mmCIF file of C-alpha atoms in Angstrom:
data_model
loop_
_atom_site.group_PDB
_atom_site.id
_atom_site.type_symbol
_atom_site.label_atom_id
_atom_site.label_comp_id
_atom_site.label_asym_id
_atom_site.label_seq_id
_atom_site.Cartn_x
_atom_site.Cartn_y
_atom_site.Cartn_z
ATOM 1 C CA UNK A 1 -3.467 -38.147 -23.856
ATOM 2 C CA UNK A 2 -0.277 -37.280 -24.771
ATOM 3 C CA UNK A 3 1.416 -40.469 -23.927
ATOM 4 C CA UNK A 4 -1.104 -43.363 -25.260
ATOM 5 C CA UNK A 5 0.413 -46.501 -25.267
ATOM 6 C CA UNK A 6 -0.435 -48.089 -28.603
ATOM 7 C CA UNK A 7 0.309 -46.148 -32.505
ATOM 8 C CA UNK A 8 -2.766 -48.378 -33.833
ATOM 9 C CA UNK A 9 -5.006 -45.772 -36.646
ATOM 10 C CA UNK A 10 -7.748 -45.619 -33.842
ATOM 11 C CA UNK A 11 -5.107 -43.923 -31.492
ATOM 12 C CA UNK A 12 -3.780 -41.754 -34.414
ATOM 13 C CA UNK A 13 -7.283 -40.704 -35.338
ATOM 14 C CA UNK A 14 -8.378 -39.864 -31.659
ATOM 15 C CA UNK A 15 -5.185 -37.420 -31.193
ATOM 16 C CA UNK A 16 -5.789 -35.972 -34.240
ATOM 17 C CA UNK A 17 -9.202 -34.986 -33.643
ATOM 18 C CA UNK A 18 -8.405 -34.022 -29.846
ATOM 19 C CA UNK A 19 -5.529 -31.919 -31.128
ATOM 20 C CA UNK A 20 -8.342 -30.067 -33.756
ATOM 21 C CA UNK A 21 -10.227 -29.926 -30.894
ATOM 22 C CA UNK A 22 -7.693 -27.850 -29.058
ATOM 23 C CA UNK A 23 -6.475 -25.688 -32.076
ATOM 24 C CA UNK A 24 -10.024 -24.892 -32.282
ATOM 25 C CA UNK A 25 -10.638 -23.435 -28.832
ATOM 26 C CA UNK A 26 -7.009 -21.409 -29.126
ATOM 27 C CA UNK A 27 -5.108 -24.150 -26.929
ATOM 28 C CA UNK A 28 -2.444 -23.658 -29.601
ATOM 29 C CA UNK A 29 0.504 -24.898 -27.905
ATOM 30 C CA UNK A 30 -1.273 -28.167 -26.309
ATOM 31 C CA UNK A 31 -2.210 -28.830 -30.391
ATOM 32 C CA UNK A 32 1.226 -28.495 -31.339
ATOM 33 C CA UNK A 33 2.835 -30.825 -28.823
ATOM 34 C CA UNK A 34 0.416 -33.444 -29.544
ATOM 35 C CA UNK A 35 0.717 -33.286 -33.216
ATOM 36 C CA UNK A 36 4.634 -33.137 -32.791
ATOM 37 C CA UNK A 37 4.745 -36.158 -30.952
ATOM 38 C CA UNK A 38 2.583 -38.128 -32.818
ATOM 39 C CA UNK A 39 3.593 -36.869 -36.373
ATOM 40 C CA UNK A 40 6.715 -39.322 -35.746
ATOM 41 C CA UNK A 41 4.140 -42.486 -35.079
ATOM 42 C CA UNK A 42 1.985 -42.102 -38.088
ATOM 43 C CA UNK A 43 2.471 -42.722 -41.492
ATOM 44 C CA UNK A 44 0.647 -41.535 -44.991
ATOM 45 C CA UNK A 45 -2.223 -39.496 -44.787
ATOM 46 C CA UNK A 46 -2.478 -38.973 -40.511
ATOM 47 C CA UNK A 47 1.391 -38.541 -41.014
ATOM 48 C CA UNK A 48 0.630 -35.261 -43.251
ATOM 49 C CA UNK A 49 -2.736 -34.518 -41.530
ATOM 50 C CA UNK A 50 -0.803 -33.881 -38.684
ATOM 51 C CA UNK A 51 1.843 -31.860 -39.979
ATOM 52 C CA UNK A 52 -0.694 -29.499 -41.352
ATOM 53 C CA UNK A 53 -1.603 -29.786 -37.992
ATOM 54 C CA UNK A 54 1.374 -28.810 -35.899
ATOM 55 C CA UNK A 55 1.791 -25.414 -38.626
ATOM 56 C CA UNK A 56 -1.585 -24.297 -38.217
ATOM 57 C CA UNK A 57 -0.653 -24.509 -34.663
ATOM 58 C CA UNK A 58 2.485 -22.476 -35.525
ATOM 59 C CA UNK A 59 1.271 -19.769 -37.773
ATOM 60 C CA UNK A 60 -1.305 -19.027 -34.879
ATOM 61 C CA UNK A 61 1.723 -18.249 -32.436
ATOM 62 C CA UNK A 62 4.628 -17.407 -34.233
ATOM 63 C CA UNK A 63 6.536 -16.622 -37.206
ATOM 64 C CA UNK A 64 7.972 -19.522 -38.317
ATOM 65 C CA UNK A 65 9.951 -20.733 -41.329
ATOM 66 C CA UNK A 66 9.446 -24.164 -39.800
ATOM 67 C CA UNK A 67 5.608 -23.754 -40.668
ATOM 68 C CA UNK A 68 6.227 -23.433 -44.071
ATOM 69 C CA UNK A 69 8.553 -26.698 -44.138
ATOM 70 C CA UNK A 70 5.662 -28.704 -42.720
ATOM 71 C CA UNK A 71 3.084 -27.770 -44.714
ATOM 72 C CA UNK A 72 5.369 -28.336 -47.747
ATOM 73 C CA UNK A 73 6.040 -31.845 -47.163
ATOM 74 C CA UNK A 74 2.193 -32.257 -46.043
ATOM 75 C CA UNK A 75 1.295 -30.396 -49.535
ATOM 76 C CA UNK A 76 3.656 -33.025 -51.581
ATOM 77 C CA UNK A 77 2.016 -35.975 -49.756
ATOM 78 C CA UNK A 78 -1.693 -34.741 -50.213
ATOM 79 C CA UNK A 79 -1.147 -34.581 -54.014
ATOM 80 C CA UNK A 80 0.696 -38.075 -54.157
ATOM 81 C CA UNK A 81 -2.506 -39.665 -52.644
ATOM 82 C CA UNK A 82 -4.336 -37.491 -54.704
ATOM 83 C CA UNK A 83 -6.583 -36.157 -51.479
ATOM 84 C CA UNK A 84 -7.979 -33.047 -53.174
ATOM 85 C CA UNK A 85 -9.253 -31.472 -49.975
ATOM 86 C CA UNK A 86 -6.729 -31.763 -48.161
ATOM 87 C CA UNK A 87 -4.988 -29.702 -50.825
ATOM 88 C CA UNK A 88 -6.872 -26.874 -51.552
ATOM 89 C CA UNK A 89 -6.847 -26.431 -47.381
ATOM 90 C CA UNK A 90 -3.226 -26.666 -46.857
ATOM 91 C CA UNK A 91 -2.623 -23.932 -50.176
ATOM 92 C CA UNK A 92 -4.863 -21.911 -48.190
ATOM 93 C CA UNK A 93 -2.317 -22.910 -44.917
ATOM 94 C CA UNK A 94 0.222 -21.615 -47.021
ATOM 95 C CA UNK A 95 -0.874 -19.012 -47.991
ATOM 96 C CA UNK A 96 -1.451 -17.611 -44.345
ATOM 97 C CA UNK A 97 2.181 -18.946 -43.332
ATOM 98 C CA UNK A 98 3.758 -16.983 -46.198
ATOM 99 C CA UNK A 99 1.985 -13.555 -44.828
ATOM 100 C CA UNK A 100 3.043 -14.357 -41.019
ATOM 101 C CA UNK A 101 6.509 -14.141 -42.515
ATOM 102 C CA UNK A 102 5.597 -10.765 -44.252
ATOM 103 C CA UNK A 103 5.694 -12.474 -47.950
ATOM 104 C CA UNK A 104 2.693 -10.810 -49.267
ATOM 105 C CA UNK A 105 2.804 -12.198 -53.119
ATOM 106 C CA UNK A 106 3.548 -15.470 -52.275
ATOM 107 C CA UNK A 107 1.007 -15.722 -49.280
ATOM 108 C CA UNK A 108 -2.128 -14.377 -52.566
ATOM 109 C CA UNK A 109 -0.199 -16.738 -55.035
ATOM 110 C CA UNK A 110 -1.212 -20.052 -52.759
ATOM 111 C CA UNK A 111 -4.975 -18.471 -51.733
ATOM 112 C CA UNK A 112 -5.650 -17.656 -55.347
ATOM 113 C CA UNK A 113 -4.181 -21.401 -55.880
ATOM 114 C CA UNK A 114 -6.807 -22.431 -53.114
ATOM 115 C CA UNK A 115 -9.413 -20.631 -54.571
ATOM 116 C CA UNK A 116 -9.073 -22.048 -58.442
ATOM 117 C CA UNK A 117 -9.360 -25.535 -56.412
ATOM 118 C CA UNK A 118 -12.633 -24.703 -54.848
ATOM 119 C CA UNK A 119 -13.631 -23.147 -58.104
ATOM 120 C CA UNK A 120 -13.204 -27.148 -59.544
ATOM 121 C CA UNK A 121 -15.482 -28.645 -57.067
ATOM 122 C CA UNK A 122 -12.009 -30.040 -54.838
ATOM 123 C CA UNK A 123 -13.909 -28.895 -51.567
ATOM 124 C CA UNK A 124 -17.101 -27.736 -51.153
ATOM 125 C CA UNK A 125 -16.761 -25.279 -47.926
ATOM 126 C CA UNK A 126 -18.454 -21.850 -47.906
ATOM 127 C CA UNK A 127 -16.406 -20.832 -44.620
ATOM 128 C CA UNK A 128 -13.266 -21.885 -46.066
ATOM 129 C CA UNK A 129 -14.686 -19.665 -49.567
ATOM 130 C CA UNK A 130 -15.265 -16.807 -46.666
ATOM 131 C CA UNK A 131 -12.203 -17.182 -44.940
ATOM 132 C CA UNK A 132 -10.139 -17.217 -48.373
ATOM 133 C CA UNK A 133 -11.877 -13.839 -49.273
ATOM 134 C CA UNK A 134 -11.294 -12.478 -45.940
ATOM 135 C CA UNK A 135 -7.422 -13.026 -46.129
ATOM 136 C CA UNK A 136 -6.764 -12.123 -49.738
ATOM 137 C CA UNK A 137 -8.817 -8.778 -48.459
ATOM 138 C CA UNK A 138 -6.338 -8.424 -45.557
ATOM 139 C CA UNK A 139 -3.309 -9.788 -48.283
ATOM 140 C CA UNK A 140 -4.357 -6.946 -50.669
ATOM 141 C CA UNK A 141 -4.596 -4.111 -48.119
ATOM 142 C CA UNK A 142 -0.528 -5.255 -46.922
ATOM 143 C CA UNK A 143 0.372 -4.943 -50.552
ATOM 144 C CA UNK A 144 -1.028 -1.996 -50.758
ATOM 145 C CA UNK A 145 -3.898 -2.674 -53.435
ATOM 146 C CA UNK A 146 -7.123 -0.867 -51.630
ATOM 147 C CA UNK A 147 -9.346 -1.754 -55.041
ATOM 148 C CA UNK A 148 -8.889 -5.638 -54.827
ATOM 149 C CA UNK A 149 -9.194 -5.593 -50.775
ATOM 150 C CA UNK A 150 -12.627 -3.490 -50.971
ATOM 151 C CA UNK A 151 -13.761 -6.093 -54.165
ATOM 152 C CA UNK A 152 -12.655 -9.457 -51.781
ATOM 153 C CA UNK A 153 -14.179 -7.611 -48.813
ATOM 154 C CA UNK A 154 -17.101 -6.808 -50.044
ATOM 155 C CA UNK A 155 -17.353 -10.932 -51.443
ATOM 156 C CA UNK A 156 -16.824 -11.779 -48.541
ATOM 157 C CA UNK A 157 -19.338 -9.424 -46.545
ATOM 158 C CA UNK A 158 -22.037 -11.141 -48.774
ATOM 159 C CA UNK A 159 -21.103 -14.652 -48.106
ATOM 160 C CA UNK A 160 -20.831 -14.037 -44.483
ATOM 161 C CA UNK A 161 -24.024 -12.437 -43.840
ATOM 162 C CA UNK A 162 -25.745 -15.196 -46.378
ATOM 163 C CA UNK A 163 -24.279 -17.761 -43.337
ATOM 164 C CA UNK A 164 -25.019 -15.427 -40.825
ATOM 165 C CA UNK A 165 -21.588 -16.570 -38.948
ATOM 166 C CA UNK A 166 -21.011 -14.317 -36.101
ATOM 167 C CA UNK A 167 -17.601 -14.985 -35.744
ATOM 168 C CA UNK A 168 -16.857 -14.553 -39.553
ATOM 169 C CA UNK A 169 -18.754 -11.402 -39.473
ATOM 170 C CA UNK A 170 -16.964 -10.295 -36.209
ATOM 171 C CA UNK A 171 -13.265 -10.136 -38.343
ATOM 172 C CA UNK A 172 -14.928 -9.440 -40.952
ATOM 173 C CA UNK A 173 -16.048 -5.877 -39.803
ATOM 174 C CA UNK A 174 -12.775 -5.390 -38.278
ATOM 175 C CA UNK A 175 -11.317 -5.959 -41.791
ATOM 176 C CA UNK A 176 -13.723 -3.351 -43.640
ATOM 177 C CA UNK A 177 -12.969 -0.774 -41.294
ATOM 178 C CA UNK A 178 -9.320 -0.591 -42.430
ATOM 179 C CA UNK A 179 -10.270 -0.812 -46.209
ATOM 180 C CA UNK A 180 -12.796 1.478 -45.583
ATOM 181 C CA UNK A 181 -10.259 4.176 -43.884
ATOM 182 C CA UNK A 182 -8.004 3.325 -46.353
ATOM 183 C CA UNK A 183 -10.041 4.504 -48.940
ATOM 184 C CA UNK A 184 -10.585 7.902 -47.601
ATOM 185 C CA UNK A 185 -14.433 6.701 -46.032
ATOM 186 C CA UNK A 186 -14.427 7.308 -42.735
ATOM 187 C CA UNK A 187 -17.499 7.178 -41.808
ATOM 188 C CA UNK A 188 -17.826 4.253 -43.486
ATOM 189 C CA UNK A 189 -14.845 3.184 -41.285
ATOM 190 C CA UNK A 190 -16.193 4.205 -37.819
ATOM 191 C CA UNK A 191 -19.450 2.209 -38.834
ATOM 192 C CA UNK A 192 -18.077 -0.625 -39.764
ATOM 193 C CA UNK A 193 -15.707 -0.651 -36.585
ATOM 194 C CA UNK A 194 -18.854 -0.085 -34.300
ATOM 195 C CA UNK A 195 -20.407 -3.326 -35.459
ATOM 196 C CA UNK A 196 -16.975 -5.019 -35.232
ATOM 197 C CA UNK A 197 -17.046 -4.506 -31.487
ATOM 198 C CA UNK A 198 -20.950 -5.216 -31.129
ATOM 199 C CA UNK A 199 -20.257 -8.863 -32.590
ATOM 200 C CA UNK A 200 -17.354 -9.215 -30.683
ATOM 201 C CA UNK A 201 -18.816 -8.237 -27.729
ATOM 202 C CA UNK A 202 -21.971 -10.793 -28.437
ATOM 203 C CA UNK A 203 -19.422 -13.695 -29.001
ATOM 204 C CA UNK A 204 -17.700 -12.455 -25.636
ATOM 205 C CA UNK A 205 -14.022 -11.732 -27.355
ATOM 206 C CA UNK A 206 -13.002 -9.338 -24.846
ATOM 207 C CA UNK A 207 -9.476 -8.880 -26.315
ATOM 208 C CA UNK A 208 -10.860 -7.975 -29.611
ATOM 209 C CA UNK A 209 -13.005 -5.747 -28.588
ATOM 210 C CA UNK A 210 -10.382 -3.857 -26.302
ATOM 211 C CA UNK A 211 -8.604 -3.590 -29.579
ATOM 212 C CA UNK A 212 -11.387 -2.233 -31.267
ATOM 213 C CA UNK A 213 -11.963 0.703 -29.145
ATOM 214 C CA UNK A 214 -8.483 1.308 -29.350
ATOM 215 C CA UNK A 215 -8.648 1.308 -33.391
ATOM 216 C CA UNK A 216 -11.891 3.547 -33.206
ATOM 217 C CA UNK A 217 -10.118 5.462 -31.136
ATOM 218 C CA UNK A 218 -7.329 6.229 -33.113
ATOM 219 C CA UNK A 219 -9.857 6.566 -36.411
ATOM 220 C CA UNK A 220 -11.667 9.401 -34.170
ATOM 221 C CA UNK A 221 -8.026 10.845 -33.484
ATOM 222 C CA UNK A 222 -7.690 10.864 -37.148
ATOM 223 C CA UNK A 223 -11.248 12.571 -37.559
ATOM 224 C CA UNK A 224 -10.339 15.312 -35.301
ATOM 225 C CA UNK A 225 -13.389 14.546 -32.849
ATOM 226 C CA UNK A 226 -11.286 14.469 -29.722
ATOM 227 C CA UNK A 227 -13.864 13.681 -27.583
ATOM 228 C CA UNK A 228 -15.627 10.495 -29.189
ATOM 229 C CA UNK A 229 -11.984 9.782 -29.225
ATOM 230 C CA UNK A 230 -11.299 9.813 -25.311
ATOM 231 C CA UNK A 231 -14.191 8.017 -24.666
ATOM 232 C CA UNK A 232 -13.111 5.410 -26.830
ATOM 233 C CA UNK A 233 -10.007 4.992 -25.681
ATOM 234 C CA UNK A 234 -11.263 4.967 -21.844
ATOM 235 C CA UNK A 235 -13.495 2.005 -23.182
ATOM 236 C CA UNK A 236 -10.524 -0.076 -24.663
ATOM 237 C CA UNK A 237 -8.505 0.443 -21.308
ATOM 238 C CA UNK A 238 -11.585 -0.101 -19.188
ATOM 239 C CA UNK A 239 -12.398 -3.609 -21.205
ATOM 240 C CA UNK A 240 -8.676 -4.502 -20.893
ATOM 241 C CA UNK A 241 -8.091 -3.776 -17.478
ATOM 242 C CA UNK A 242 -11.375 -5.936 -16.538
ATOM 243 C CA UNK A 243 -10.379 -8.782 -18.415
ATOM 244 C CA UNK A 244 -6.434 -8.677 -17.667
ATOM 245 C CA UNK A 245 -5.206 -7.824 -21.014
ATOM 246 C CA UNK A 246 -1.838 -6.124 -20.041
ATOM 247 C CA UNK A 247 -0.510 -6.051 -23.837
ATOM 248 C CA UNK A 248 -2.901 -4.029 -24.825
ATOM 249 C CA UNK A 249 -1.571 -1.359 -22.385
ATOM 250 C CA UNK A 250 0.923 0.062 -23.949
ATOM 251 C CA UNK A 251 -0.997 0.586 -27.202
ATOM 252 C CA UNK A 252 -3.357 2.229 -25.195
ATOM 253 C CA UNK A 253 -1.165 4.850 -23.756
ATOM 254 C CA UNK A 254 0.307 5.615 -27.503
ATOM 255 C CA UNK A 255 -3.045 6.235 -28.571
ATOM 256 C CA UNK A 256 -3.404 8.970 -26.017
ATOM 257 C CA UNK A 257 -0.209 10.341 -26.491
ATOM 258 C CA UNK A 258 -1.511 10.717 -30.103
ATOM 259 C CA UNK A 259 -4.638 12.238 -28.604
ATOM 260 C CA UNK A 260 -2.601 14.834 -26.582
ATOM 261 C CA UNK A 261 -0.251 15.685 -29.487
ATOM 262 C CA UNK A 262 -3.432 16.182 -31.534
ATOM 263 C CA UNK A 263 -4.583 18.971 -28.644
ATOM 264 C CA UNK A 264 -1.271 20.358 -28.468
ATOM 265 C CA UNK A 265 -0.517 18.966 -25.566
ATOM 266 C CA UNK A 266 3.225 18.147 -26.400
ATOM 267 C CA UNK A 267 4.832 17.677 -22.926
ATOM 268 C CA UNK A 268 1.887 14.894 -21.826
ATOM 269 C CA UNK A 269 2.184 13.793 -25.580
ATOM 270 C CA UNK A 270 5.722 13.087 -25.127
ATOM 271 C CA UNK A 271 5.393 11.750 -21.333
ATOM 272 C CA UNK A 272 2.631 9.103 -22.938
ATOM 273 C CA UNK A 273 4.955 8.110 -25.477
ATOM 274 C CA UNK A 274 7.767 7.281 -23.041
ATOM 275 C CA UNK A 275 5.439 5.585 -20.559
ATOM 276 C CA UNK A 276 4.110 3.684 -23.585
ATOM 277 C CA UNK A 277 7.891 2.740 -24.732
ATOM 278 C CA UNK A 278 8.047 1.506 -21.067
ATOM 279 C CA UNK A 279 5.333 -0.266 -20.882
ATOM 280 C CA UNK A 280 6.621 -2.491 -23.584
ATOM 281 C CA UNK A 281 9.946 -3.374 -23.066
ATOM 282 C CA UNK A 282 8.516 -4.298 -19.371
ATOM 283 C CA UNK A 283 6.241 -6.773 -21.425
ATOM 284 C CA UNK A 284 8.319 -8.019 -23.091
ATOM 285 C CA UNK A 285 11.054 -8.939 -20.439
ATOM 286 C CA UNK A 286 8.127 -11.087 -18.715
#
C-alpha cells in the first residue's frame, strides 16, 4: 500500500482513506508515512487533505512545530478553494497543535475560530461540537480559568450524553474530574473519576483506566482516606502490569511515595521517590 504504482485520484483517494483508517485505530506512525509519501503525488484538495493528515498524525505522537507548518499551508489552501469544512476542522487541528506545544491562547483562539464556523452552518458535526467543548474545557483548565472549563464541560457533558458516545463520555469524565478537583469538589471529583474508569473499562482502554486508578488514587491521597487510596493504586499497577503498560510504572511508584509521605513514612517515601526517578530514566533510555 505504500508503494502503489500509479498517482491517478482513485489511488490518492484510496491512501487517503486507508491512512484515516489507520489514524483512527491509533496506527499513528503507519498514517503518517503514508500521508508523507503521498502528500508529494497529489495536488489541490488531496494535496492539503493529506497534510492535515500527516499533523493529525503528528500532534497524536509528538510535539511538533512541523505540525503547525502543515496544517498552515493545508488551512491557506482550504480557504482558496473555499472548502468550508475542511476549514472549520483543520482550525480545530490547530488549535490542538498549538496546546501540544504548550501555547494555550493561541490553541482557544483557533477552537473558538472553529466554533464561530460551526455556529454559521460550515459543518454540521455534533462530535466535532463535543470534541471542541471538550478541548477548550481541557484549554481553560491549562490557563488556569476553572469557571470557563466547568461552563465548556458541563456543554459538553450534555451533548455527549444526548449522543450517548461512550468513548466521548469516557474522556469526558476524565476531564470533569480535574475541573471538578479543581474547584474544591471532591467528591464530585472521585465520582466523576469512578465513571471515567467504568466507561473505559466497557470500551476495553486498559491504559486509561490504569491511569485512572492512579489519578483516583492520588485524589484519595489528597482526601486523606489512605486506604481507598492503596487500593486504588494496587488497581492501577495490577491493570498495568496485566496489560504490559511499563510507563505507567513509575507514576505508580510516585503515587505511593506520596501515599507514604502522607503516613509519615519518610524513609519509604523517599526510597519510592528514587525508585520512581529510576524507573524513568530506565524508560526512557529504551
Amino acid at each position: 500500500l505504500l508503494s502503489a504504482p500509479t498517482t491517478d485520484r482513485l489511488d490518492l483517494e484510496f491512501m487517503l482513506l486507508r491512512a484515516e483508517q489507520e489514524l483512527r485505530v491509533g496506527q499513528t506512525k503507519i498514517a503518517a508515512e503514508i500521508a508523507e509519501k503521498w502528500t508529494a503525488k497529489a495536488s489541490g484538495i488531496l494535496r492539503a487533505r493529506f497534510q492535515r493528515l500527516q499533523a493529525r498524525a503528528l500532534i497524536e505522537t509528538v510535539r511538533s512545530p512541523e505540525a503547525v507548518k502543515l496544517l498552515d499551508e493545508a488551512l491557506h489552501a482550504f480557504r482558496s478553494m473555499g472548502a468550508k469544512e475542511f476549514v472549520a476542522r483543520t482550525l480545530y487541528d490547530l488549535g490542538r497543535a498549538h496546546l501540544r506545544l504548550n501555547a494555550a491562547g493561541e490553541a482557544v483562539r483557533y477552537a473558538l475560530e472553529a466554533e464561530q464556523a460551526i455556529g454559521r452552518g460550515d459543518v454540521i458535526d455534533r462530535t466535532l461540537e463535543l470534541e471542541i467543548h471538550q478541548f477548550l474545557a481541557s484549554a481553560y483548565h491549562v490557563l488556569g480559568d476553572v469557571a470557563a472549563a466547568h461552563i465548556r464541560a458541563e456543554r459538553a457533558r450534555v451533548i455527549a450524553e444526548d449522543a450517548a458516545d461512550p468513548a466521548a463520555l469516557a474522556k469526558l469524565y476524565s476531564s470533569l474530574a480535574l475541573t471538578r478537583y479543581e474547584e474544591g469538589d471532591k467528591e464530585a471529583a472521585l465520582v466523576y473519576a469512578r465513571k471515567g474508569i467504568e466507561a473505559r473499562d466497557a470500551l476495553g482502554q486498559h491504559e486509561k483506566v490504569a491511569e485512572t486508578w492512579n489519578t483516583l488514587g492520588w485524589l484519595f491521597i489528597k482526601r486523606e482516606q489512605y486506604g481507598k487510596a492503596a487500593e486504588a493504586l494496587d488497581k492501577a499497577e495490577s491493570v498495568a502490569r496485566e496489560h504490559g503498560i511499563e510507563r505507567l510504572g513509575p507514576w505508580i511508584t510516585l503515587n505511593r511515595g506520596a501515599l507514604a509521605l502522607a503516613r509519615g513514612q519518610h524513609r519509604e517515601a523517599r526510597e519510592l521517590a528514587e525508585a520512581a526517578a529510576e524507573a524513568k530514566g530506565a524508560i526512557r533510555q529504551r
